[in-house]
Amino acid sequence: SAVDPARLFDKEGIGSAYQLFSAFAHPDLSSEFLWRVAKLSLESLLIGILATGLAVVVGFFLALIAIKVPTLPDAPGESHWTSGLAWGARFLARGILGITRAIPAIVWAYLFVRTIGLGPGAAVLAIAVSTGGIVGKLYAELAEAVDPETIHALRRAGCGRLSILVFGVLPSVWRQWLSYSLFRLECSIRSASILGIVGAGGLGAEIALSVRYFEFDKLATILMAVLVFVVLIEILGSILRTKPLRWTVSVALSGSLLALVYLDIPWSEISLSQVLPDWLFSGGSTDTAAFVRRTLWLTGETLAMAWSATMIAALIALTVSPLAATTFSLRSHNREAVRGGGLLSSLSWFGFLATRLFLQICRAMPELTLALVFVVWVGPGAFAGFLAIALHTVGVLGRLYTDVYEEVEPKSVTALESAGSGRLGVWLYGVLPQVFPKLLAFTLDRFEVNVRATAMIGFVGAGGLGDEIHTAISLFHGRDLVMLLAIMIAVVTILDLIGDRVRHRLLTARFVNRRGNQAIKPGGGIAMPGAKRGTGN
């Protein structure tokens, strides 16, 4: 990934970074510019709401098809025709989810701009298609992480697939689905704020112009507007998570209807022939062998950037996210407040707020914007892309990990607390064993997202395949673009297969260990980690 921390302290780079960050102390607050930012911010907000609503609907129905429902160990075999049809439906649904999320949203936006012209409609469709694949995949993974004993009980009662999904799976995962949908709303608003770079409405055009002409005071105003949006969305999400589901549905429908009225989207002009223009199948590099070699090298660079940034961000998020969870910072899992007097309570509140603010700032800034910042700071190349993705991913995974901690099953945790375990012991032995498969699912999903993000930030010179994709689009080299996108789809598909294999093995081991003899003490209690099998120690 060309990581070179010394470049962060280069004299020229520090000077550029100081010029950039000092603008946040003097943002452009002129009435004319503030009015323009407010108007474009409302447009980005409504784009994000409508696109997320469409993505959730698409992802929900595709996930229902893609979910693999466990069968009974001693169940009679299904007919080859029935099992083949079910496998084909799941394969098709997962294929659609894979293709839609493999292509970066900025490429979708460009294709839709060519279809229906400049404006917010292209951003809505691009985010809806890309996010629909992401949402559907994670919905399916969270559903497949449900304890299979509940599903087996419904199987024994004679329930079919639909009944199992409605009565066995959805009650266990709908809160996690809701939490992730609200998180994707934040992501969609951030995406809507940068897709204007290719003419898809929102704040993106202003961000690009501000960086291009070194108007950092205007950039500071725009980024603060994005931060305010994300904070307001998180506050709204926190409120909705404590309310019945109908509140969330009502808010989503109201926002979507307002977006349909406010945004100028020419739905009637969408056609497949326009999405796939003629130039997409013509034009390309004259030296095919050299192009293939360069593409393979950039693919390796893309994977290295995404992997190293995700793993470092995951370690940081795993360390700080407990401080951002109310069940660790402000109260115990049995709803008791933090003990220890005023000083300890004040320190707990300070740590909670500081960590939440840090994670909020990290994820509020889109990867593309952070890439622009680091390109100014350390220069173009893979290192700038690594820094942008890592910083943004710390905020994203920190938020996702925190939500998982808040939804943990409290019984075993409160038992440890009642036995006198400290917070570290409760986290290691009561919380982490419960949530590890979900943390893994989110981390692997984020790695795939970061592969696509690496391709996106290449549009501003931050390394990876994105620079080559941007060149192919700019020069109308259709064959080159098709080859690059095919490689992206292949890479994401392979990562998807590997991730599914890893998750399956961990989930299988988790459920076997939970119910197998090796995890149960002779007296019926659960063996603590490190206990010798069959000794009761």
Coordinates of C-alpha atoms in Angstrom, one line a residue:
S1 CA 0.0 0.0 0.0
A2 CA 3.1 2.3 -0.2
V3 CA 2.6 3.2 3.5
D4 CA 5.2 5.7 4.5
P5 CA 4.3 7.6 7.7
A6 CA 7.3 9.9 7.2
R7 CA 5.3 11.6 4.4
L8 CA 2.8 12.8 7.0
F9 CA 5.5 14.9 8.6
D10 CA 7.0 16.2 5.3
K11 CA 7.5 20.0 5.6
E12 CA 5.7 20.8 2.4
G13 CA 2.9 18.4 3.2
I14 CA 2.4 19.8 6.7
G15 CA 2.2 23.3 5.2
S16 CA -0.5 22.2 2.8
A17 CA -2.4 20.4 5.5
Y18 CA -2.2 23.4 7.8
Q19 CA -3.6 25.7 5.1
L20 CA -6.4 23.2 4.6
F21 CA -7.3 22.6 8.3
S22 CA -6.9 26.3 9.3
A23 CA -9.8 27.1 7.0
F24 CA -12.1 25.3 9.5
A25 CA -11.5 28.2 11.9
H26 CA -12.6 30.7 9.2
P27 CA -15.4 29.0 7.1
D28 CA -17.2 30.9 4.4
L29 CA -20.4 32.2 6.1
S30 CA -21.6 34.6 3.5
S31 CA -25.3 34.6 3.1
E32 CA -25.3 33.8 -0.6
F33 CA -23.0 30.7 -0.1
L34 CA -24.8 29.5 3.0
W35 CA -28.1 29.6 1.1
R36 CA -26.6 27.6 -1.8
V37 CA -25.1 25.1 0.7
A38 CA -28.5 24.8 2.4
K39 CA -30.3 24.2 -0.8
L40 CA -27.8 21.6 -2.0
S41 CA -27.7 20.0 1.5
L42 CA -31.5 19.5 1.4
E43 CA -31.1 18.0 -2.1
S44 CA -28.4 15.6 -0.8
L45 CA -30.6 14.7 2.2
L46 CA -33.6 13.8 0.1
I47 CA -31.5 11.9 -2.4
G48 CA -30.2 9.8 0.5
I49 CA -33.6 9.2 2.0
L50 CA -35.3 8.2 -1.3
A51 CA -32.3 6.1 -2.4
T52 CA -32.1 4.2 0.9
G53 CA -35.8 3.5 0.9
L54 CA -35.6 2.0 -2.6
A55 CA -32.4 0.1 -1.6
V56 CA -34.1 -1.4 1.5
V57 CA -37.1 -2.6 -0.5
V58 CA -34.9 -4.2 -3.2
G59 CA -32.4 -5.6 -0.7
F60 CA -35.2 -7.0 1.5
F61 CA -36.8 -9.1 -1.2
L62 CA -33.5 -10.3 -2.7
A63 CA -32.3 -11.2 0.8
L64 CA -35.4 -13.3 1.4
I65 CA -34.6 -15.3 -1.7
A66 CA -30.8 -15.5 -0.9
I67 CA -31.1 -16.7 2.7
K68 CA -30.3 -20.4 3.1
V69 CA -32.7 -21.9 5.7
P70 CA -31.2 -24.8 7.7
T71 CA -32.8 -28.2 7.3
L72 CA -33.2 -30.9 10.0
P73 CA -30.3 -33.4 10.2
D74 CA -32.7 -36.3 9.8
A75 CA -35.1 -34.6 7.3
P76 CA -36.2 -36.7 4.3
G77 CA -34.4 -35.6 1.1
E78 CA -36.1 -33.1 -1.2
S79 CA -36.6 -33.9 -4.8
H80 CA -33.8 -33.0 -7.2
W81 CA -36.1 -30.7 -9.1
T82 CA -37.1 -28.8 -5.9
S83 CA -33.6 -28.5 -4.5
G84 CA -32.2 -27.5 -7.8
L85 CA -34.9 -24.7 -8.2
A86 CA -34.2 -23.4 -4.7
W87 CA -30.4 -23.4 -5.4
G88 CA -30.9 -21.6 -8.7
A89 CA -33.1 -18.9 -7.1
R90 CA -30.5 -18.4 -4.3
F91 CA -27.7 -18.3 -6.9
L92 CA -29.5 -15.7 -9.0
A93 CA -30.4 -13.5 -6.0
R94 CA -26.8 -13.6 -4.7
G95 CA -25.5 -12.9 -8.3
I96 CA -27.7 -9.8 -8.6
L97 CA -26.6 -8.6 -5.1
G98 CA -22.9 -9.3 -6.1
I99 CA -23.0 -7.4 -9.4
T100 CA -24.9 -4.4 -8.1
R101 CA -22.6 -3.8 -5.1
A102 CA -19.4 -4.7 -7.0
I103 CA -19.6 -1.7 -9.3
P104 CA -18.8 1.6 -7.3
A105 CA -21.7 4.0 -6.9
I106 CA -19.8 6.7 -8.7
V107 CA -19.7 4.5 -11.9
W108 CA -23.4 3.8 -11.6
A109 CA -23.9 7.5 -11.2
Y110 CA -22.0 8.2 -14.4
L111 CA -24.0 5.7 -16.3
F112 CA -27.3 7.1 -15.1
V113 CA -26.1 10.6 -15.8
R114 CA -25.7 9.4 -19.4
T115 CA -29.2 7.9 -19.2
I116 CA -31.4 10.6 -17.7
G117 CA -29.1 13.6 -17.7
L118 CA -27.6 15.8 -15.0
G119 CA -29.3 16.1 -11.7
P120 CA -30.4 14.2 -8.6
G121 CA -32.2 11.4 -10.4
A122 CA -28.9 9.8 -11.4
A123 CA -27.7 9.9 -7.8
V124 CA -30.9 8.3 -6.5
L125 CA -30.7 5.4 -8.9
A126 CA -26.9 4.9 -8.4
I127 CA -27.1 4.8 -4.6
A128 CA -30.3 2.7 -4.7
V129 CA -28.7 0.1 -7.0
S130 CA -25.3 0.0 -5.2
T131 CA -26.8 0.1 -1.6
G132 CA -29.5 -2.4 -2.5
G133 CA -26.8 -5.0 -3.2
I134 CA -24.9 -4.1 0.1
V135 CA -28.1 -4.2 2.2
G136 CA -29.4 -7.4 0.7
K137 CA -26.1 -9.2 1.3
L138 CA -25.8 -8.2 4.9
Y139 CA -29.5 -8.9 5.6
A140 CA -28.9 -12.4 4.4
E141 CA -25.8 -12.9 6.4
L142 CA -27.4 -11.6 9.7
A143 CA -30.3 -13.9 9.0
E144 CA -28.1 -16.9 8.5
A145 CA -26.3 -16.2 11.8
V146 CA -29.6 -16.8 13.7
D147 CA -29.5 -19.7 16.2
P148 CA -30.6 -22.8 14.1
E149 CA -32.4 -24.4 17.0
T150 CA -35.4 -22.0 16.6
I151 CA -35.5 -22.9 12.9
H152 CA -35.3 -26.6 13.6
A153 CA -38.2 -26.3 16.0
L154 CA -40.3 -24.7 13.3
R155 CA -39.2 -27.4 10.8
R156 CA -40.3 -30.1 13.2
A157 CA -43.7 -28.4 13.5
G158 CA -44.1 -28.6 9.7
C159 CA -43.6 -25.0 8.9
G160 CA -42.5 -24.0 5.4
R161 CA -39.8 -21.6 4.3
L162 CA -41.9 -18.5 4.4
S163 CA -43.3 -19.3 7.8
I164 CA -39.8 -19.9 9.1
L165 CA -38.6 -16.6 7.7
V166 CA -41.5 -14.6 9.2
F167 CA -41.8 -16.3 12.6
G168 CA -38.3 -17.7 13.2
V169 CA -35.8 -15.4 11.4
L170 CA -37.3 -11.9 11.2
P171 CA -38.1 -11.6 15.0
S172 CA -34.5 -12.3 15.7
V173 CA -32.9 -9.9 13.2
W174 CA -35.3 -7.1 12.5
R175 CA -33.6 -4.8 15.1
Q176 CA -30.2 -5.5 13.5
W177 CA -31.7 -4.9 10.0
L178 CA -33.3 -1.7 11.2
S179 CA -30.0 -0.5 12.8
Y180 CA -28.1 -1.3 9.7
S181 CA -30.7 0.4 7.5
L182 CA -30.4 3.6 9.5
F183 CA -26.6 3.3 9.2
R184 CA -26.9 2.9 5.4
L185 CA -29.0 6.1 5.4
E186 CA -26.0 8.0 6.8
C187 CA -23.8 6.4 4.1
S188 CA -26.3 7.3 1.4
I189 CA -26.4 10.9 2.5
R190 CA -22.6 11.0 2.4
S191 CA -22.6 9.4 -1.1
A192 CA -25.2 11.9 -2.3
S193 CA -22.9 14.7 -1.1
I194 CA -20.0 13.5 -3.4
L195 CA -21.7 12.1 -6.5
G196 CA -22.2 15.6 -7.8
I197 CA -18.5 15.3 -8.9
V198 CA -19.9 13.5 -12.0
G199 CA -23.0 15.7 -12.3
A200 CA -25.4 13.7 -10.1
G201 CA -26.7 16.6 -8.0
G202 CA -26.1 17.4 -4.3
L203 CA -23.0 18.9 -2.7
G204 CA -20.4 17.0 -4.7
A205 CA -19.9 19.6 -7.4
E206 CA -19.2 22.3 -4.8
I207 CA -16.8 20.0 -2.9
A208 CA -14.9 19.3 -6.2
L209 CA -14.8 23.0 -7.1
S210 CA -13.6 24.1 -3.6
V211 CA -10.7 21.6 -3.7
R212 CA -9.8 22.3 -7.3
Y213 CA -9.6 26.1 -6.8
F214 CA -8.1 25.8 -3.2
E215 CA -11.1 27.5 -1.7
F216 CA -10.8 25.7 1.6
D217 CA -13.0 28.1 3.5
K218 CA -15.9 27.0 1.3
L219 CA -14.9 23.3 1.7
A220 CA -14.9 23.7 5.5
T221 CA -18.5 25.1 5.3
I222 CA -19.6 22.2 3.1
L223 CA -18.0 19.5 5.3
M224 CA -19.5 21.0 8.5
A225 CA -22.9 20.8 6.8
V226 CA -22.3 17.1 6.1
L227 CA -21.3 16.6 9.7
V228 CA -24.4 18.3 11.0
F229 CA -26.5 16.0 8.7
V230 CA -24.9 12.9 10.0
V231 CA -25.3 13.9 13.6
L232 CA -29.0 14.7 13.1
I233 CA -29.5 11.4 11.3
E234 CA -27.8 9.5 14.2
I235 CA -30.0 11.3 16.8
L236 CA -33.1 10.4 14.7
G237 CA -31.8 6.8 14.4
S238 CA -31.3 6.5 18.2
I239 CA -34.8 7.7 18.8
L240 CA -36.4 5.4 16.2
R241 CA -34.5 2.3 17.6
T242 CA -36.4 2.8 20.9
K243 CA -39.8 3.2 19.2
P244 CA -42.1 0.6 17.5
L245 CA -41.3 -0.3 13.9
R246 CA -44.2 1.7 12.5
W247 CA -42.4 4.9 13.5
T248 CA -39.5 4.1 11.3
V249 CA -41.7 3.1 8.4
S250 CA -43.7 6.3 8.8
V251 CA -40.6 8.5 8.8
A252 CA -39.1 6.6 5.8
L253 CA -42.3 6.9 3.8
S254 CA -42.8 10.6 4.6
G255 CA -39.2 11.4 3.6
S256 CA -39.5 9.4 0.4
L257 CA -42.7 11.1 -0.6
L258 CA -41.2 14.5 0.0
A259 CA -38.2 13.5 -2.1
L260 CA -40.4 12.3 -4.9
V261 CA -42.2 15.7 -4.9
Y262 CA -39.1 17.9 -4.4
L263 CA -36.5 16.2 -6.6
D264 CA -36.8 16.5 -10.4
I265 CA -36.3 12.9 -11.6
P266 CA -37.4 12.0 -15.2
W267 CA -38.5 8.4 -14.5
S268 CA -40.0 8.0 -18.0
E269 CA -36.6 8.6 -19.7
I270 CA -34.9 5.5 -18.1
S271 CA -34.2 2.8 -20.6
L272 CA -31.7 -0.1 -20.9
S273 CA -30.4 1.2 -24.2
Q274 CA -29.4 4.4 -22.5
V275 CA -27.9 2.7 -19.4
L276 CA -25.7 0.7 -21.9
P277 CA -24.6 3.3 -24.5
D278 CA -22.9 2.3 -27.8
W279 CA -19.5 3.6 -26.7
L280 CA -19.5 1.1 -23.9
F281 CA -18.7 -1.7 -26.4
S282 CA -16.1 0.1 -28.5
G283 CA -12.7 1.9 -28.0
G284 CA -9.9 0.8 -25.8
S285 CA -6.2 0.5 -25.3
T286 CA -4.2 -0.4 -28.4
D287 CA -1.7 -2.5 -26.3
T288 CA -4.0 -5.0 -24.7
A289 CA -1.2 -7.0 -23.1
A290 CA 0.3 -4.0 -21.4
F291 CA -3.2 -2.9 -20.3
V292 CA -3.9 -6.3 -18.7
R293 CA -0.6 -6.3 -16.9
R294 CA -1.2 -2.8 -15.5
T295 CA -4.8 -3.7 -14.5
L296 CA -3.6 -6.8 -12.6
W297 CA -1.0 -4.7 -10.8
L298 CA -3.6 -2.0 -9.9
T299 CA -6.0 -4.8 -8.7
G300 CA -3.3 -6.0 -6.3
E301 CA -2.8 -2.5 -5.1
T302 CA -6.5 -2.1 -4.6
L303 CA -6.8 -5.2 -2.5
A304 CA -3.7 -4.3 -0.5
M305 CA -5.0 -0.9 0.3
A306 CA -8.5 -2.2 1.3
W307 CA -7.2 -5.1 3.3
S308 CA -4.5 -3.2 5.3
A309 CA -6.9 -0.2 5.9
T310 CA -9.7 -2.5 7.0
M311 CA -7.6 -4.6 9.4
I312 CA -6.0 -1.6 11.1
A313 CA -9.3 0.2 11.4
A314 CA -11.0 -2.9 12.8
L315 CA -8.3 -3.2 15.5
I316 CA -8.8 0.5 16.5
A317 CA -12.6 0.2 16.4
L318 CA -12.5 -3.0 18.5
T319 CA -10.5 -1.1 21.1
V320 CA -12.6 2.1 21.3
S321 CA -16.1 0.9 20.5
P322 CA -16.8 -0.4 24.1
L323 CA -16.3 3.1 25.3
A324 CA -19.0 4.4 22.9
A325 CA -21.5 1.8 24.1
T326 CA -23.8 2.9 26.9
T327 CA -23.8 -0.6 28.4
F328 CA -20.0 -0.2 29.1
S329 CA -19.6 3.6 29.6
L330 CA -22.8 4.8 31.4
R331 CA -24.5 1.7 32.9
S332 CA -24.3 -2.0 33.3
H333 CA -26.3 -4.5 31.2
N334 CA -28.8 -4.8 34.0
R335 CA -29.6 -1.1 33.6
E336 CA -27.8 0.1 36.7
A337 CA -25.8 3.3 36.4
V338 CA -22.1 3.4 36.7
R339 CA -21.0 3.2 40.3
G340 CA -18.1 5.0 42.0
G341 CA -19.3 8.5 42.7
G342 CA -19.3 11.7 40.8
L343 CA -15.7 11.6 39.5
L344 CA -16.1 8.1 38.0
S345 CA -19.4 9.0 36.5
S346 CA -18.0 12.2 35.0
L347 CA -15.1 10.4 33.5
S348 CA -17.4 7.8 32.1
W349 CA -19.5 10.5 30.4
F350 CA -16.5 12.3 29.1
G351 CA -15.0 9.1 27.6
F352 CA -18.4 8.2 26.1
L353 CA -18.9 11.6 24.5
A354 CA -15.3 11.9 23.3
T355 CA -15.4 8.5 21.7
R356 CA -18.7 9.1 20.0
L357 CA -17.6 12.4 18.7
F358 CA -14.3 10.9 17.3
L359 CA -16.2 8.0 15.6
Q360 CA -18.8 10.5 14.3
I361 CA -16.2 12.8 12.7
C362 CA -14.3 9.8 11.2
R363 CA -17.4 8.5 9.4
A364 CA -19.0 11.8 8.6
M365 CA -16.4 12.6 6.0
P366 CA -16.9 10.6 2.8
E367 CA -13.9 8.5 1.6
L368 CA -13.6 10.6 -1.6
T369 CA -13.4 13.8 0.4
L370 CA -10.8 12.4 2.8
A371 CA -8.9 11.2 -0.2
L372 CA -8.8 14.7 -1.6
V373 CA -7.6 16.0 1.8
F374 CA -4.8 13.4 2.0
V375 CA -3.8 13.9 -1.6
V376 CA -3.2 17.5 -0.7
W377 CA -1.3 16.4 2.4
V378 CA 0.9 13.5 1.4
G379 CA 0.6 13.7 -2.4
P380 CA -1.2 11.4 -4.9
G381 CA -0.9 7.6 -4.7
A382 CA -1.8 4.6 -2.7
F383 CA -0.8 6.0 0.7
A384 CA -3.3 8.8 0.5
G385 CA -6.0 6.2 -0.4
F386 CA -4.9 4.0 2.5
L387 CA -5.2 6.9 5.0
A388 CA -8.6 8.0 3.7
I389 CA -10.1 4.5 3.8
A390 CA -8.6 3.6 7.2
L391 CA -9.8 6.8 8.9
H392 CA -13.3 6.5 7.5
T393 CA -13.5 2.8 8.4
V394 CA -12.6 3.4 12.0
G395 CA -15.8 5.5 12.3
V396 CA -17.9 3.1 10.4
L397 CA -16.9 -0.1 12.2
G398 CA -16.9 1.7 15.5
R399 CA -20.5 2.6 15.0
L400 CA -21.5 -0.9 13.8
Y401 CA -19.6 -2.6 16.7
T402 CA -21.3 -0.2 19.2
D403 CA -24.7 -1.1 17.9
V404 CA -24.0 -4.8 18.2
Y405 CA -22.8 -4.3 21.9
E406 CA -26.1 -2.4 22.6
E407 CA -28.2 -5.4 21.4
V408 CA -26.3 -8.1 23.2
E409 CA -28.3 -10.8 25.1
P410 CA -28.0 -9.7 28.7
K411 CA -28.6 -12.9 30.7
S412 CA -25.0 -14.3 30.7
V413 CA -23.6 -10.8 31.0
T414 CA -25.6 -9.9 34.0
A415 CA -24.7 -13.3 35.6
L416 CA -21.0 -12.3 35.3
E417 CA -21.7 -8.8 36.6
S418 CA -23.5 -10.3 39.6
A419 CA -20.6 -12.6 40.3
G420 CA -18.3 -9.5 40.6
S421 CA -16.6 -9.5 37.1
G422 CA -15.2 -6.2 36.0
R423 CA -15.9 -4.5 32.7
L424 CA -13.0 -6.1 31.0
G425 CA -14.0 -9.6 32.2
V426 CA -17.6 -9.1 31.2
W427 CA -16.5 -7.9 27.7
L428 CA -14.1 -10.8 27.2
Y429 CA -16.2 -13.7 28.5
G430 CA -19.8 -12.4 28.3
V431 CA -20.0 -10.1 25.3
L432 CA -17.3 -10.9 22.8
P433 CA -18.2 -14.7 22.5
Q434 CA -21.8 -13.7 21.7
V435 CA -21.1 -11.0 19.2
F436 CA -17.9 -12.2 17.5
P437 CA -19.7 -13.7 14.4
K438 CA -21.6 -10.4 13.9
L439 CA -18.5 -8.4 14.3
L440 CA -16.8 -10.6 11.8
A441 CA -19.7 -10.3 9.3
F442 CA -19.5 -6.5 9.6
T443 CA -15.7 -6.5 9.1
L444 CA -15.7 -8.8 6.1
D445 CA -18.6 -6.8 4.6
R446 CA -16.6 -3.6 5.2
F447 CA -13.6 -5.0 3.5
E448 CA -15.7 -5.7 0.4
V449 CA -17.1 -2.1 0.6
N450 CA -13.6 -0.8 1.0
V451 CA -12.5 -2.6 -2.2
R452 CA -15.1 -0.6 -4.0
A453 CA -14.2 2.5 -2.1
T454 CA -10.6 2.1 -3.2
A455 CA -11.8 2.1 -6.8
M456 CA -13.8 5.3 -6.1
I457 CA -11.1 7.3 -4.5
G458 CA -8.8 6.5 -7.5
F459 CA -10.9 9.1 -9.3
V460 CA -9.0 11.8 -7.4
G461 CA -5.6 10.2 -7.7
A462 CA -5.5 8.1 -4.6
G463 CA -4.3 4.9 -6.2
G464 CA -5.9 1.6 -7.1
L465 CA -8.2 0.7 -10.0
G466 CA -10.2 3.9 -9.8
D467 CA -7.7 6.0 -11.7
E468 CA -7.8 3.6 -14.6
I469 CA -11.6 3.5 -14.5
H470 CA -11.8 7.3 -14.5
T471 CA -9.5 7.4 -17.5
A472 CA -11.6 4.9 -19.4
I473 CA -14.7 6.9 -18.7
S474 CA -13.2 10.2 -19.6
L475 CA -11.8 8.9 -22.9
F476 CA -14.9 6.8 -23.8
H477 CA -12.8 3.7 -23.8
G478 CA -15.7 1.3 -23.5
R479 CA -13.9 -2.0 -23.8
D480 CA -11.3 -0.9 -21.2
L481 CA -14.1 0.1 -18.8
V482 CA -16.0 -3.2 -19.3
M483 CA -12.8 -5.2 -18.6
L484 CA -12.1 -3.1 -15.5
L485 CA -15.6 -3.5 -14.2
A486 CA -15.5 -7.3 -14.9
I487 CA -12.4 -7.5 -12.8
M488 CA -14.1 -5.6 -10.0
I489 CA -17.1 -8.0 -10.1
A490 CA -14.8 -11.0 -10.2
V491 CA -12.8 -9.8 -7.2
V492 CA -15.9 -9.0 -5.1
T493 CA -17.5 -12.3 -6.0
I494 CA -14.3 -14.2 -4.9
L495 CA -14.2 -12.2 -1.7
D496 CA -17.9 -13.0 -1.1
L497 CA -17.3 -16.7 -1.5
I498 CA -14.3 -16.6 0.9
G499 CA -16.2 -14.6 3.4
D500 CA -19.2 -16.9 3.3
R501 CA -16.9 -19.9 3.8
V502 CA -15.2 -18.2 6.8
R503 CA -18.6 -17.2 8.4
H504 CA -20.0 -20.7 7.8
R505 CA -17.1 -22.3 9.6
L506 CA -17.2 -19.9 12.5
L507 CA -21.0 -20.1 12.9
T508 CA -20.9 -23.9 12.8
A509 CA -18.2 -24.1 15.4
R510 CA -20.1 -21.6 17.5
F511 CA -23.3 -23.5 17.6
V512 CA -21.6 -26.9 18.0
N513 CA -19.5 -25.6 20.9
R514 CA -22.6 -24.0 22.5
R515 CA -24.6 -27.3 22.5
G516 CA -21.8 -29.9 22.3
N517 CA -20.4 -31.9 25.2
Q518 CA -17.2 -29.9 25.1
A519 CA -19.0 -26.7 26.1
I520 CA -21.3 -28.1 28.8
K521 CA -20.1 -28.9 32.3
P522 CA -21.2 -32.1 33.9
G523 CA -23.6 -30.2 36.2
G524 CA -25.3 -28.6 33.2
G525 CA -23.5 -25.2 33.4
I526 CA -21.6 -23.5 30.7
A527 CA -17.9 -24.1 30.9
M528 CA -15.8 -20.9 31.1
P529 CA -13.2 -20.3 28.5
G530 CA -10.0 -22.2 29.3
A531 CA -11.7 -24.8 31.5
K532 CA -10.7 -28.4 30.9
R533 CA -13.3 -30.6 29.4
G534 CA -15.1 -32.9 31.8
T535 CA -13.2 -31.7 34.9
G536 CA -15.6 -29.1 36.1
N537 CA -12.7 -26.7 36.7

